[in-house]
Coordinates of C-alpha atoms in Angstrom, one line a residue:
Chain Y
M8 CA -42.8 10.3 10.5
F9 CA -40.3 9.2 8.0
G10 CA -42.0 5.7 8.3
T11 CA -45.1 6.8 7.2
L12 CA -44.0 8.1 3.8
S13 CA -45.1 5.6 1.0
Y14 CA -41.7 3.3 0.0
N15 CA -41.4 5.4 -3.3
K16 CA -41.0 8.5 -1.4
Q17 CA -39.0 7.0 1.2
K18 CA -36.6 5.4 -1.5
T19 CA -35.8 9.2 -3.0
I20 CA -35.1 10.3 -0.2
I21 CA -32.5 7.8 1.0
I22 CA -31.0 7.8 -2.5
V23 CA -30.4 11.6 -1.9
S24 CA -29.5 12.0 1.5
F25 CA -27.1 8.9 1.1
L26 CA -25.6 9.7 -2.0
L27 CA -25.1 13.7 -1.0
I28 CA -21.6 13.7 1.0
P29 CA -20.1 10.7 -0.5
L30 CA -20.7 12.1 -3.9
L31 CA -19.5 15.8 -3.0
L32 CA -16.2 14.1 -1.6
L33 CA -15.7 12.0 -4.8
A34 CA -16.0 14.7 -7.1
T35 CA -14.0 17.3 -5.0
F36 CA -10.7 14.5 -4.4
T37 CA -11.0 12.9 -7.4
Y38 CA -12.5 14.3 -10.3
Y39 CA -12.0 18.1 -9.6
P40 CA -8.5 17.7 -9.0
A41 CA -8.0 15.6 -12.0
I42 CA -9.9 18.3 -14.1
K43 CA -7.9 21.1 -12.4
L44 CA -5.2 19.0 -13.4
I45 CA -5.4 19.4 -17.0
Y46 CA -6.1 22.6 -16.8
Y47 CA -2.6 23.6 -14.9
S48 CA -1.0 21.5 -17.2
F49 CA -1.6 23.9 -20.0
T50 CA -0.6 27.2 -17.7
D51 CA 3.0 28.7 -16.6
W52 CA 1.7 28.6 -12.8
D53 CA 3.9 29.1 -10.2
G54 CA 1.7 28.1 -7.7
Y55 CA 0.6 31.2 -5.7
S56 CA 0.2 33.9 -8.2
P57 CA -3.5 35.2 -9.4
E58 CA -2.7 35.2 -13.4
K59 CA -2.2 31.4 -14.8
P60 CA -1.1 32.4 -17.9
W61 CA -2.0 30.3 -20.8
V62 CA 0.7 28.5 -22.5
G63 CA -0.6 26.0 -24.7
L64 CA 1.2 22.4 -25.4
A65 CA 4.6 24.1 -24.0
N66 CA 4.7 22.0 -20.9
Y67 CA 4.1 18.5 -22.6
R68 CA 7.0 19.6 -25.1
E69 CA 9.2 20.1 -22.5
V70 CA 8.5 17.2 -20.6
F71 CA 9.2 14.9 -24.2
S72 CA 12.0 17.2 -25.3
N73 CA 13.9 17.6 -22.5
P74 CA 15.9 14.0 -22.0
D75 CA 16.6 15.0 -18.3
I76 CA 12.9 14.7 -17.1
F77 CA 12.3 10.9 -19.0
K78 CA 15.4 9.8 -18.2
V79 CA 14.1 9.9 -14.6
F80 CA 11.8 6.6 -15.6
T81 CA 15.1 4.1 -16.2
H82 CA 15.5 4.6 -12.3
N83 CA 11.7 3.2 -12.0
F84 CA 12.8 0.3 -14.2
A85 CA 14.8 -1.1 -11.4
Y86 CA 11.0 -1.1 -9.3
F87 CA 9.7 -3.1 -12.1
V88 CA 12.4 -5.5 -12.7
M89 CA 12.1 -6.3 -8.8
G90 CA 8.4 -6.1 -9.0
L91 CA 8.7 -9.2 -11.3
V92 CA 10.9 -11.3 -9.3
Q93 CA 8.7 -10.4 -6.6
N94 CA 5.6 -12.0 -8.3
I95 CA 7.7 -15.4 -9.2
V96 CA 9.2 -15.8 -5.6
A97 CA 5.3 -15.0 -4.2
I98 CA 3.8 -17.4 -6.7
Y99 CA 6.9 -19.7 -5.9
F100 CA 6.3 -19.2 -2.1
A101 CA 2.2 -19.3 -2.2
V102 CA 2.5 -23.1 -3.9
V103 CA 5.1 -24.5 -1.4
L104 CA 3.0 -23.0 1.3
N105 CA -0.4 -24.3 -0.3
S106 CA 1.1 -27.6 -0.2
K107 CA 0.9 -30.7 3.0
L108 CA 4.0 -28.8 5.3
R109 CA 5.1 -28.9 9.0
G110 CA 4.4 -24.9 10.0
R111 CA 2.6 -23.9 7.3
N112 CA 0.6 -21.1 9.3
G113 CA 3.4 -19.6 10.7
F114 CA 5.7 -19.5 7.5
R115 CA 2.8 -17.6 6.4
I116 CA 2.8 -15.8 9.6
M117 CA 6.3 -14.6 9.3
L118 CA 6.7 -14.2 5.2
F119 CA 3.8 -11.7 5.5
L120 CA 4.7 -9.6 8.6
P121 CA 7.0 -6.9 6.6
Y122 CA 3.8 -5.7 4.9
I123 CA 2.0 -4.6 8.1
M124 CA 5.6 -2.3 8.6
N125 CA 5.6 1.2 9.1
G126 CA 7.1 2.1 5.6
V127 CA 9.3 4.8 7.0
A128 CA 10.1 2.7 9.6
V129 CA 11.5 0.2 7.3
A130 CA 13.1 2.5 5.4
F131 CA 15.3 4.2 7.5
M132 CA 16.1 0.6 9.2
F133 CA 17.2 -0.7 5.8
G134 CA 19.3 2.7 5.8
Y135 CA 21.1 1.2 8.7
V136 CA 21.3 -2.5 7.0
F137 CA 22.6 -1.1 3.9
D138 CA 25.0 1.6 5.5
T139 CA 28.9 0.8 3.9
T140 CA 31.0 0.8 6.7
N141 CA 28.7 -0.1 9.9
G142 CA 26.0 -1.6 7.9
S143 CA 24.6 -5.2 8.8
L144 CA 24.5 -6.8 5.2
N145 CA 28.3 -6.1 4.7
L146 CA 29.4 -7.1 7.9
F147 CA 27.2 -10.3 7.0
L148 CA 28.8 -10.4 3.9
N149 CA 32.1 -10.4 5.2
N150 CA 31.4 -13.5 7.7
I151 CA 30.1 -15.5 5.4
G152 CA 33.6 -14.9 3.3
L153 CA 32.3 -12.7 0.8
H154 CA 34.7 -10.0 1.3
Q155 CA 35.0 -8.1 -2.2
L156 CA 31.3 -7.8 -2.3
A157 CA 31.4 -6.7 1.7
Q158 CA 32.7 -3.5 0.3
T159 CA 29.7 -2.2 -1.7
S160 CA 28.3 1.0 -1.1
W161 CA 24.6 0.0 -1.2
L162 CA 23.4 3.6 -1.7
G163 CA 26.1 5.3 -2.6
T164 CA 26.5 4.0 -6.0
E165 CA 25.2 5.3 -9.0
G166 CA 23.9 1.7 -10.9
L167 CA 23.0 -0.1 -8.0
V168 CA 21.0 2.6 -5.7
N169 CA 17.6 2.1 -7.7
Y170 CA 18.4 -2.2 -7.1
S171 CA 19.0 -1.8 -3.3
L172 CA 15.7 0.8 -3.0
A173 CA 13.8 -1.7 -5.0
S174 CA 14.8 -4.6 -3.0
T175 CA 13.1 -3.1 0.2
G176 CA 9.7 -2.8 -1.4
F177 CA 10.5 -6.3 -2.7
W178 CA 10.9 -7.2 1.4
R179 CA 8.0 -5.5 2.4
F180 CA 5.2 -6.3 0.0
M181 CA 6.5 -10.0 -1.0
G182 CA 4.4 -11.6 1.8
Y183 CA 1.4 -9.6 0.6
N184 CA 1.4 -11.1 -3.4
M185 CA 2.1 -14.3 -1.6
V186 CA -1.2 -14.1 0.4
I187 CA -3.3 -13.5 -2.4
Y188 CA -1.2 -16.0 -4.6
I189 CA -2.4 -18.3 -1.9
A190 CA -6.1 -17.3 -1.8
S191 CA -6.6 -17.7 -5.6
L192 CA -4.6 -21.2 -5.5
Q193 CA -7.4 -22.3 -2.3
A194 CA -10.0 -21.1 -4.9
I195 CA -9.0 -23.7 -7.7
P196 CA -11.2 -26.7 -7.2
R197 CA -9.7 -30.1 -5.7
D198 CA -11.3 -32.0 -8.5
I199 CA -9.4 -30.8 -11.1
Y200 CA -6.3 -31.9 -9.4
E201 CA -7.7 -35.6 -8.9
A202 CA -8.5 -35.9 -12.8
A203 CA -5.2 -34.3 -13.1
K204 CA -3.8 -37.0 -11.2
I205 CA -5.9 -40.1 -12.9
D206 CA -4.4 -38.9 -15.7
G207 CA -0.9 -39.3 -14.9
A208 CA 0.2 -36.0 -14.7
G209 CA 3.8 -35.5 -12.5
S210 CA 3.7 -32.3 -9.8
F211 CA 5.6 -30.3 -12.4
Q212 CA 3.1 -31.0 -14.9
T213 CA 0.1 -30.2 -13.1
L214 CA 1.9 -26.9 -11.7
W215 CA 2.5 -26.0 -15.1
R216 CA -0.7 -27.0 -17.1
V217 CA -3.1 -26.6 -14.2
T218 CA -2.3 -24.9 -11.3
L219 CA -0.7 -21.7 -13.3
P220 CA -3.7 -21.3 -15.6
N221 CA -6.2 -21.1 -13.1
M222 CA -4.4 -18.4 -11.5
K223 CA -4.1 -16.1 -14.3
A224 CA -6.4 -13.9 -13.9
V225 CA -4.9 -12.9 -10.3
I226 CA -1.3 -12.8 -11.9
Q227 CA -2.5 -10.6 -14.4
L228 CA -4.3 -8.3 -11.5
N229 CA -0.7 -8.3 -9.7
L230 CA 1.4 -7.7 -12.7
F231 CA -0.8 -4.2 -13.4
L232 CA 0.0 -3.5 -9.5
T233 CA 3.7 -3.6 -10.4
V234 CA 3.6 -1.8 -13.2
T235 CA 1.8 1.0 -12.1
G236 CA 3.1 0.2 -8.5
A237 CA 6.6 0.7 -10.4
L238 CA 5.6 3.9 -12.4
E239 CA 4.6 5.8 -9.0
V240 CA 7.0 5.2 -6.5
F241 CA 7.3 7.7 -4.1
D242 CA 8.4 6.9 0.0
L243 CA 11.1 4.7 -0.8
P244 CA 13.9 6.9 -2.2
F245 CA 12.1 9.8 -0.7
V246 CA 13.3 8.8 2.7
L247 CA 16.1 6.7 2.3
T248 CA 18.5 8.6 -0.5
K249 CA 16.4 12.0 -1.0
G250 CA 16.8 10.6 -5.0
G251 CA 20.9 10.8 -4.1
P252 CA 23.6 10.3 -5.2
A253 CA 23.5 13.0 -7.7
G254 CA 20.0 12.2 -8.4
A255 CA 20.5 8.9 -9.7
S256 CA 17.5 7.4 -7.8
Q257 CA 15.2 10.1 -8.0
T258 CA 11.8 8.6 -9.4
Y259 CA 9.6 9.9 -11.5
V260 CA 6.3 11.1 -8.6
Q261 CA 9.6 12.8 -6.5
R262 CA 10.7 14.6 -9.5
V263 CA 7.0 15.8 -9.7
V264 CA 6.6 16.8 -6.4
D265 CA 10.0 18.8 -6.4
T266 CA 8.7 20.4 -9.8
A267 CA 6.0 21.9 -8.3
F268 CA 6.8 22.3 -4.4
A269 CA 10.4 22.9 -4.8
F270 CA 10.7 24.5 -8.0
N271 CA 6.8 26.3 -7.9
N272 CA 6.6 24.9 -11.2
Y273 CA 2.8 23.7 -11.2
G274 CA 2.0 23.7 -15.0
L275 CA 5.1 21.5 -15.9
A276 CA 4.2 19.4 -13.2
S277 CA 0.7 19.1 -13.9
A278 CA 2.0 18.2 -17.3
M279 CA 4.1 15.3 -15.8
S280 CA 1.2 14.1 -13.8
I281 CA -1.4 13.9 -16.7
I282 CA 1.3 11.9 -18.5
L283 CA 1.8 9.3 -15.3
L284 CA -2.3 9.0 -15.5
F285 CA -1.9 8.5 -19.0
F286 CA 0.9 5.9 -18.7
V287 CA -1.9 3.9 -16.1
V288 CA -4.6 4.0 -18.2
I289 CA -2.3 2.7 -21.2
V290 CA -1.3 -0.3 -19.0
L291 CA -4.8 -1.2 -17.8
L292 CA -6.1 -1.2 -21.5
V293 CA -3.3 -3.5 -23.1
Q294 CA -4.0 -5.8 -19.8
Q295 CA -7.7 -5.2 -20.5
L296 CA -7.3 -6.7 -24.1
V297 CA -4.5 -9.1 -23.5
L298 CA -7.2 -10.5 -20.6
N299 CA -10.0 -10.5 -22.8
R300 CA -8.5 -12.2 -25.5
G301 CA -7.3 -14.5 -23.5
G302 CA -10.6 -15.5 -22.4
D303 CA -12.1 -15.9 -26.0
K304 CA -9.8 -19.2 -26.4
Chain T
M1069 CA 13.8 -43.7 -6.0
A1070 CA 10.5 -42.1 -6.1
H1071 CA 10.5 -42.0 -2.1
T1072 CA 14.4 -40.2 -2.1
K1073 CA 13.0 -37.6 -4.7
F1074 CA 9.7 -36.8 -2.4
R1075 CA 12.5 -36.1 0.6
F1076 CA 14.2 -33.9 -2.0
V1077 CA 11.5 -31.9 -2.7
D1078 CA 10.7 -31.3 0.7
F1079 CA 14.2 -30.4 1.6
I1080 CA 14.2 -27.8 -1.0
K1081 CA 10.8 -26.5 0.2
Y1082 CA 11.8 -26.1 3.9
F1083 CA 15.4 -24.9 2.8
S1084 CA 13.8 -22.4 0.8
L1085 CA 11.0 -21.2 3.5
L1086 CA 13.7 -20.8 5.9
I1087 CA 15.9 -18.4 3.8
G1088 CA 12.7 -16.6 3.6
V1089 CA 12.2 -16.1 7.3
F1090 CA 15.8 -15.3 7.5
V1091 CA 15.8 -12.5 5.1
V1092 CA 12.5 -11.4 6.5
L1093 CA 13.6 -11.2 10.2
F1094 CA 17.2 -10.0 9.6
P1095 CA 16.9 -6.6 9.1
P1096 CA 14.4 -6.2 12.5
Y1097 CA 16.7 -8.3 14.3
V1098 CA 19.7 -5.9 13.6
V1099 CA 16.9 -2.8 15.0
V1100 CA 15.9 -4.6 18.0
V1101 CA 19.7 -5.5 19.5
N1102 CA 20.9 -2.4 19.0
A1103 CA 18.5 -0.5 20.4
F1104 CA 18.9 -1.9 23.8
K1105 CA 22.7 -0.4 23.5
S1106 CA 24.5 2.5 24.9
T1107 CA 26.3 4.8 22.7
D1108 CA 29.7 3.4 23.8
E1109 CA 28.6 -0.1 23.7
F1110 CA 27.0 0.6 20.1
N1111 CA 30.2 2.0 19.1
S1112 CA 32.6 -0.6 20.2
S1113 CA 30.5 -3.5 19.1
S1114 CA 29.4 -5.3 15.9
S1115 CA 26.0 -4.2 14.5
M1116 CA 25.3 -7.5 14.8
A1117 CA 26.3 -8.9 18.3
L1118 CA 23.6 -8.8 21.1
P1119 CA 23.2 -6.3 23.4
K1120 CA 24.8 -6.5 27.1
S1121 CA 21.5 -6.3 28.4
F1122 CA 17.7 -6.1 27.0
L1123 CA 16.4 -4.2 30.3
N1124 CA 18.5 -1.0 29.0
F1125 CA 15.5 1.4 28.4
D1126 CA 17.5 4.8 27.8
N1127 CA 17.5 4.9 24.4
F1128 CA 13.2 4.7 24.7
V1129 CA 13.4 6.6 27.4
A1130 CA 15.2 9.6 25.4
V1131 CA 13.0 9.4 22.3
F1132 CA 9.7 9.8 24.2
Q1133 CA 11.3 13.2 25.8
R1134 CA 13.1 14.0 22.5
G1135 CA 11.2 12.7 20.1
G1136 CA 7.7 13.8 20.3
L1137 CA 6.6 10.2 19.8
L1138 CA 3.6 10.9 22.0
S1139 CA 2.1 13.6 20.3
G1140 CA 2.8 11.8 17.1
F1141 CA 0.6 8.5 18.9
G1142 CA -1.8 11.1 19.4
N1143 CA -2.1 12.7 16.6
V1144 CA -2.6 9.5 14.5
L1145 CA -5.2 8.4 16.8
V1146 CA -7.3 10.9 16.0
I1147 CA -7.0 10.6 12.2
I1148 CA -7.6 7.3 12.4
I1149 CA -10.9 7.7 14.9
I1150 CA -12.7 10.7 12.7
T1151 CA -11.5 8.9 9.0
L1152 CA -12.7 5.4 9.9
T1153 CA -16.1 6.1 11.5
L1154 CA -17.1 8.5 8.9
N1155 CA -15.6 5.5 6.4
I1156 CA -17.9 3.1 7.7
L1157 CA -20.7 5.4 7.5
F1158 CA -20.3 6.5 4.1
G1159 CA -19.2 3.4 2.9
T1160 CA -22.2 1.4 4.3
M1161 CA -24.6 4.2 2.9
V1162 CA -23.5 4.2 -0.6
A1163 CA -23.3 0.5 -0.7
Y1164 CA -27.2 0.3 0.7
V1165 CA -27.8 2.8 -2.2
L1166 CA -26.2 1.1 -5.1
G1167 CA -27.2 -2.3 -3.7
R1168 CA -30.6 -2.0 -3.4
F1169 CA -32.3 0.4 -5.4
S1170 CA -32.5 1.1 -8.9
F1171 CA -32.7 4.2 -10.0
K1172 CA -32.1 6.1 -13.5
M1173 CA -28.7 7.5 -12.0
K1174 CA -27.3 4.5 -11.2
P1175 CA -24.7 3.7 -14.0
V1176 CA -23.6 6.9 -13.7
V1177 CA -22.6 7.0 -10.1
F1178 CA -21.4 3.5 -10.2
G1179 CA -19.5 4.3 -13.4
A1180 CA -18.1 7.2 -11.2
Y1181 CA -16.9 4.8 -8.6
L1182 CA -15.3 2.8 -10.8
V1183 CA -13.6 4.8 -13.1
A1184 CA -12.4 6.6 -9.6
T1185 CA -10.3 3.4 -9.0
I1186 CA -8.0 3.9 -11.7
I1187 CA -7.0 7.3 -11.0
P1188 CA -3.9 7.0 -8.7
S1189 CA -4.3 9.9 -6.4
I1190 CA -0.8 10.5 -6.4
T1191 CA -1.3 11.6 -9.5
T1192 CA -3.4 14.4 -8.9
Q1193 CA -1.9 15.4 -6.0
V1194 CA -0.6 18.5 -7.5
A1195 CA -4.1 20.1 -7.8
T1196 CA -5.5 18.5 -4.8
F1197 CA -2.7 20.7 -3.0
G1198 CA -4.3 23.8 -4.3
I1199 CA -8.0 22.3 -3.1
I1200 CA -7.1 21.7 0.5
K1201 CA -5.4 25.4 0.5
N1202 CA -8.3 27.0 -0.4
M1203 CA -10.8 25.0 1.6
G1204 CA -8.3 26.2 4.5
L1205 CA -7.6 22.9 5.7
Y1206 CA -3.7 23.1 5.1
N1207 CA -2.1 22.2 8.3
T1208 CA -4.7 21.0 10.1
L1209 CA -5.7 17.7 10.9
G1210 CA -8.7 18.0 8.7
A1211 CA -6.5 17.6 5.6
P1212 CA -5.5 13.8 5.8
I1213 CA -9.2 13.2 7.6
V1214 CA -11.0 14.4 4.4
L1215 CA -8.4 12.9 2.1
Y1216 CA -8.5 9.6 3.9
I1217 CA -12.1 9.8 3.3
G1218 CA -12.7 11.4 -0.1
A1219 CA -10.3 9.9 -2.4
D1220 CA -10.0 6.4 -1.3
V1221 CA -12.9 4.5 -3.2
I1222 CA -11.8 1.1 -2.1
Q1223 CA -13.8 1.1 0.6
I1224 CA -17.3 1.4 -1.3
I1225 CA -16.0 -1.6 -3.9
L1226 CA -15.4 -3.6 -0.9
Y1227 CA -18.8 -3.2 0.8
L1228 CA -20.8 -3.6 -2.7
Q1229 CA -19.2 -6.8 -2.8
F1230 CA -20.1 -7.9 0.3
I1231 CA -24.2 -6.4 0.6
R1232 CA -24.4 -8.2 -3.0
N1233 CA -24.2 -11.8 -0.2
I1234 CA -27.1 -10.2 1.8
P1235 CA -30.4 -11.9 0.5
V1236 CA -33.0 -9.5 -0.6
D1237 CA -35.7 -11.6 1.1
L1238 CA -34.4 -10.2 4.4
D1239 CA -35.8 -6.9 3.5
E1240 CA -38.6 -7.6 2.1
S1241 CA -40.1 -9.4 5.1
A1242 CA -39.1 -6.5 6.9
M1243 CA -40.9 -4.1 4.4
V1244 CA -44.0 -6.4 4.9
E1245 CA -43.9 -5.7 8.5
G1246 CA -43.9 -2.5 7.7
A1247 CA -40.4 -1.1 8.3
S1248 CA -39.2 2.2 6.7
L1249 CA -36.2 2.2 4.4
F1250 CA -33.6 3.7 7.0
K1251 CA -34.8 1.1 9.5
I1252 CA -33.8 -1.8 6.8
Y1253 CA -30.6 0.2 6.6
R1254 CA -30.1 0.9 10.2
S1255 CA -31.2 -2.6 11.6
I1256 CA -30.4 -5.5 9.1
I1257 CA -27.6 -4.4 6.2
F1258 CA -25.6 -1.9 8.7
P1259 CA -25.4 -4.8 11.0
L1260 CA -25.0 -7.7 8.5
L1261 CA -21.9 -5.9 6.7
T1262 CA -20.1 -6.2 10.2
P1263 CA -17.4 -8.5 8.2
A1264 CA -16.8 -5.9 5.7
T1265 CA -16.4 -3.1 8.4
A1266 CA -14.0 -5.3 10.4
T1267 CA -11.7 -5.9 7.3
L1268 CA -11.9 -1.9 6.4
V1269 CA -11.5 -1.2 10.3
I1270 CA -8.4 -3.1 10.0
L1271 CA -6.8 -2.5 6.4
K1272 CA -7.5 1.5 6.7
T1273 CA -5.7 1.5 10.4
I1274 CA -2.6 0.2 8.8
S1275 CA -2.2 2.1 5.8
I1276 CA -3.0 5.3 7.9
Y1277 CA -0.4 4.6 10.7
N1278 CA 1.7 3.8 7.9
D1279 CA 1.0 6.7 5.5
M1280 CA 4.0 9.0 4.7
Y1281 CA 2.8 11.0 2.2
I1282 CA -0.2 13.0 3.2
P1283 CA 0.8 14.2 6.5
Y1284 CA 4.1 15.0 5.5
L1285 CA 2.8 17.0 2.3
Y1286 CA -0.5 18.4 4.2
M1287 CA 0.6 18.8 7.6
P1288 CA 4.4 20.1 8.3
K1289 CA 3.5 22.1 11.3
Q1290 CA 5.7 20.4 14.2
S1291 CA 2.8 19.8 16.4
L1292 CA 0.8 17.8 14.2
G1293 CA 3.2 15.3 13.1
V1294 CA 2.2 11.5 13.1
V1295 CA 4.3 8.8 13.9
T1296 CA 6.1 8.8 10.4
T1297 CA 6.7 12.4 10.1
V1298 CA 8.3 12.3 13.7
L1299 CA 10.3 9.5 12.9
M1300 CA 11.6 11.4 9.8
R1301 CA 12.1 14.7 12.0
F1302 CA 14.0 12.8 14.6
Q1303 CA 16.0 10.9 12.3
G1304 CA 16.9 14.5 10.2
V1305 CA 17.8 15.7 14.0
N1306 CA 20.1 12.4 15.4
S1307 CA 21.6 11.2 11.8
G1308 CA 24.3 8.8 12.9
E1309 CA 23.0 8.0 16.2
W1310 CA 22.0 4.7 15.1
N1311 CA 21.4 3.4 18.6
L1312 CA 18.6 6.5 19.1
I1313 CA 17.1 5.8 15.9
C1314 CA 16.7 2.1 16.5
A1315 CA 14.9 2.5 19.5
A1316 CA 12.3 4.8 17.7
I1317 CA 12.1 2.3 14.7
L1318 CA 11.3 -0.6 17.0
L1319 CA 8.6 1.9 19.2
I1320 CA 7.1 2.8 16.0
L1321 CA 7.1 -0.7 14.8
L1322 CA 5.9 -2.0 17.9
P1323 CA 1.9 -1.4 17.9
T1324 CA 1.3 -2.8 14.3
V1325 CA 3.4 -5.7 14.8
V1326 CA 1.3 -6.6 18.2
L1327 CA -1.6 -6.3 16.4
Y1328 CA -0.7 -8.5 13.6
F1329 CA 0.0 -11.4 15.6
F1330 CA -3.1 -10.9 17.8
L1331 CA -5.0 -10.3 14.2
Q1332 CA -3.3 -12.2 11.5
R1333 CA -6.2 -14.5 10.6
Y1334 CA -8.4 -11.4 9.7
I1335 CA -5.7 -9.5 8.2
F1336 CA -4.9 -12.2 6.1
E1337 CA -9.1 -13.0 5.1
G1338 CA -9.1 -8.6 4.6
V1339 CA -6.6 -8.7 2.2
T1340 CA -7.4 -11.5 0.0
S1341 CA -11.2 -10.3 0.2
G1342 CA -9.9 -6.7 -0.8
A1343 CA -8.1 -7.6 -3.6
V1344 CA -9.4 -10.8 -5.4
K1345 CA -12.5 -9.4 -6.9

């Protein structure tokens, strides 16, 4: 029956029927919440009462003037620092594992392994590793003679806890970055290397002048993901430390979730979400700008 | 001279790789050795020491009896199967329409999917929560299912990349033979998108199995626990009994790790084709 219709009619039917549900889902779970969020951010809604009192910009003023809220971003900073280190290490291993090497595949498989592991299980696993008195990390440090360091309370010290948590993220995601960098390395044409060799470039020169410039787009993509990832950290500190000690490891998203669901302040939480969304878009724009300028050269 | 330098570089390479492997394996090693220790043995031995026997399965039995782990596996399996079926269906349908036809609204639809990739779903969660509640999906398996299908647009982008590599000639020759557009989708496009589907299945399975946030927020009910929330509850009740918790951790890590060693080549391909645009 359907096949007897003209191709133009078929086309219209296919377009409408194939897009209907997917677009409905897209609208319901991506765009509608985004619009709702903007609306909530101007109200004083508590999450259940039918009235949503309009308060104008008060929530935004609160976020920017309450140093307590913005200070939380300094906790996210640790994830950004570790993310940068993670990318550098990932590029290093990618370059190494792209060269001639015995057991190359085996090393790749091992280094990528943490990425597929369950995040909550990994978090608890590190909770045990980081434990001050029974933890394997301190035991290990003691065994190799670093007795002073082996007394450290990795998750209980204010200045340290975020770096300890972020290093767990490093452990989990370094291999992921590495695999992406390896893929981008393999896309670099061989003859460029041959040309560099003929021109007498050393291995370091080749790395600096040929390999890294060719990986630029992927490095930038990963840096964007690092920055936004650092802004959006939630599960690790939530599972491992519940934000402690004394709120020292609470991240911005965790603060948003608490504000909404524990303190029933949906208005303020919405404004905080919008600000986070805004930051993500800014990071993307800045990166886009830098990328395009680099492309003009 | 040049010869010795070459060897030194090699030494650095292998040495750093071995350190990397050591760092990767150290935490799981600790979990594995402690999961086989009885409470007495755990308290009296070093946390890095091997257990007396790798055949002491008491902890694993205890985890299964007390933890509700079986229903956790069951729930996550149901979510994965339904989500993936619908994801594959909708993903290929959208890719077919956007990849093969031109129509007035196409740039708008395409743009809507592109812009959606920038909006991190974690930022809109506060509003999404209200929507799920109003739809009556709160505390049902429907909540994660609609969220994994509706709020994840990466699969559409993935399929769109793949459909570009299928020659349009195929469609045209089928049309010459009088095939309907639906038949072209079903018997040409859909089967030829299988590599993309395989990628999607692997990556989505891993990410749903490992997700904590959505089940935690939308399905607090005890009987609806998935492996991650079951593990969280189990740890909360048994905190301090690390030998038990290690057994639980190991049981939850095992399926994906085993899957990984069988499918690692496809997982690598999936990760790179999904991320490098």
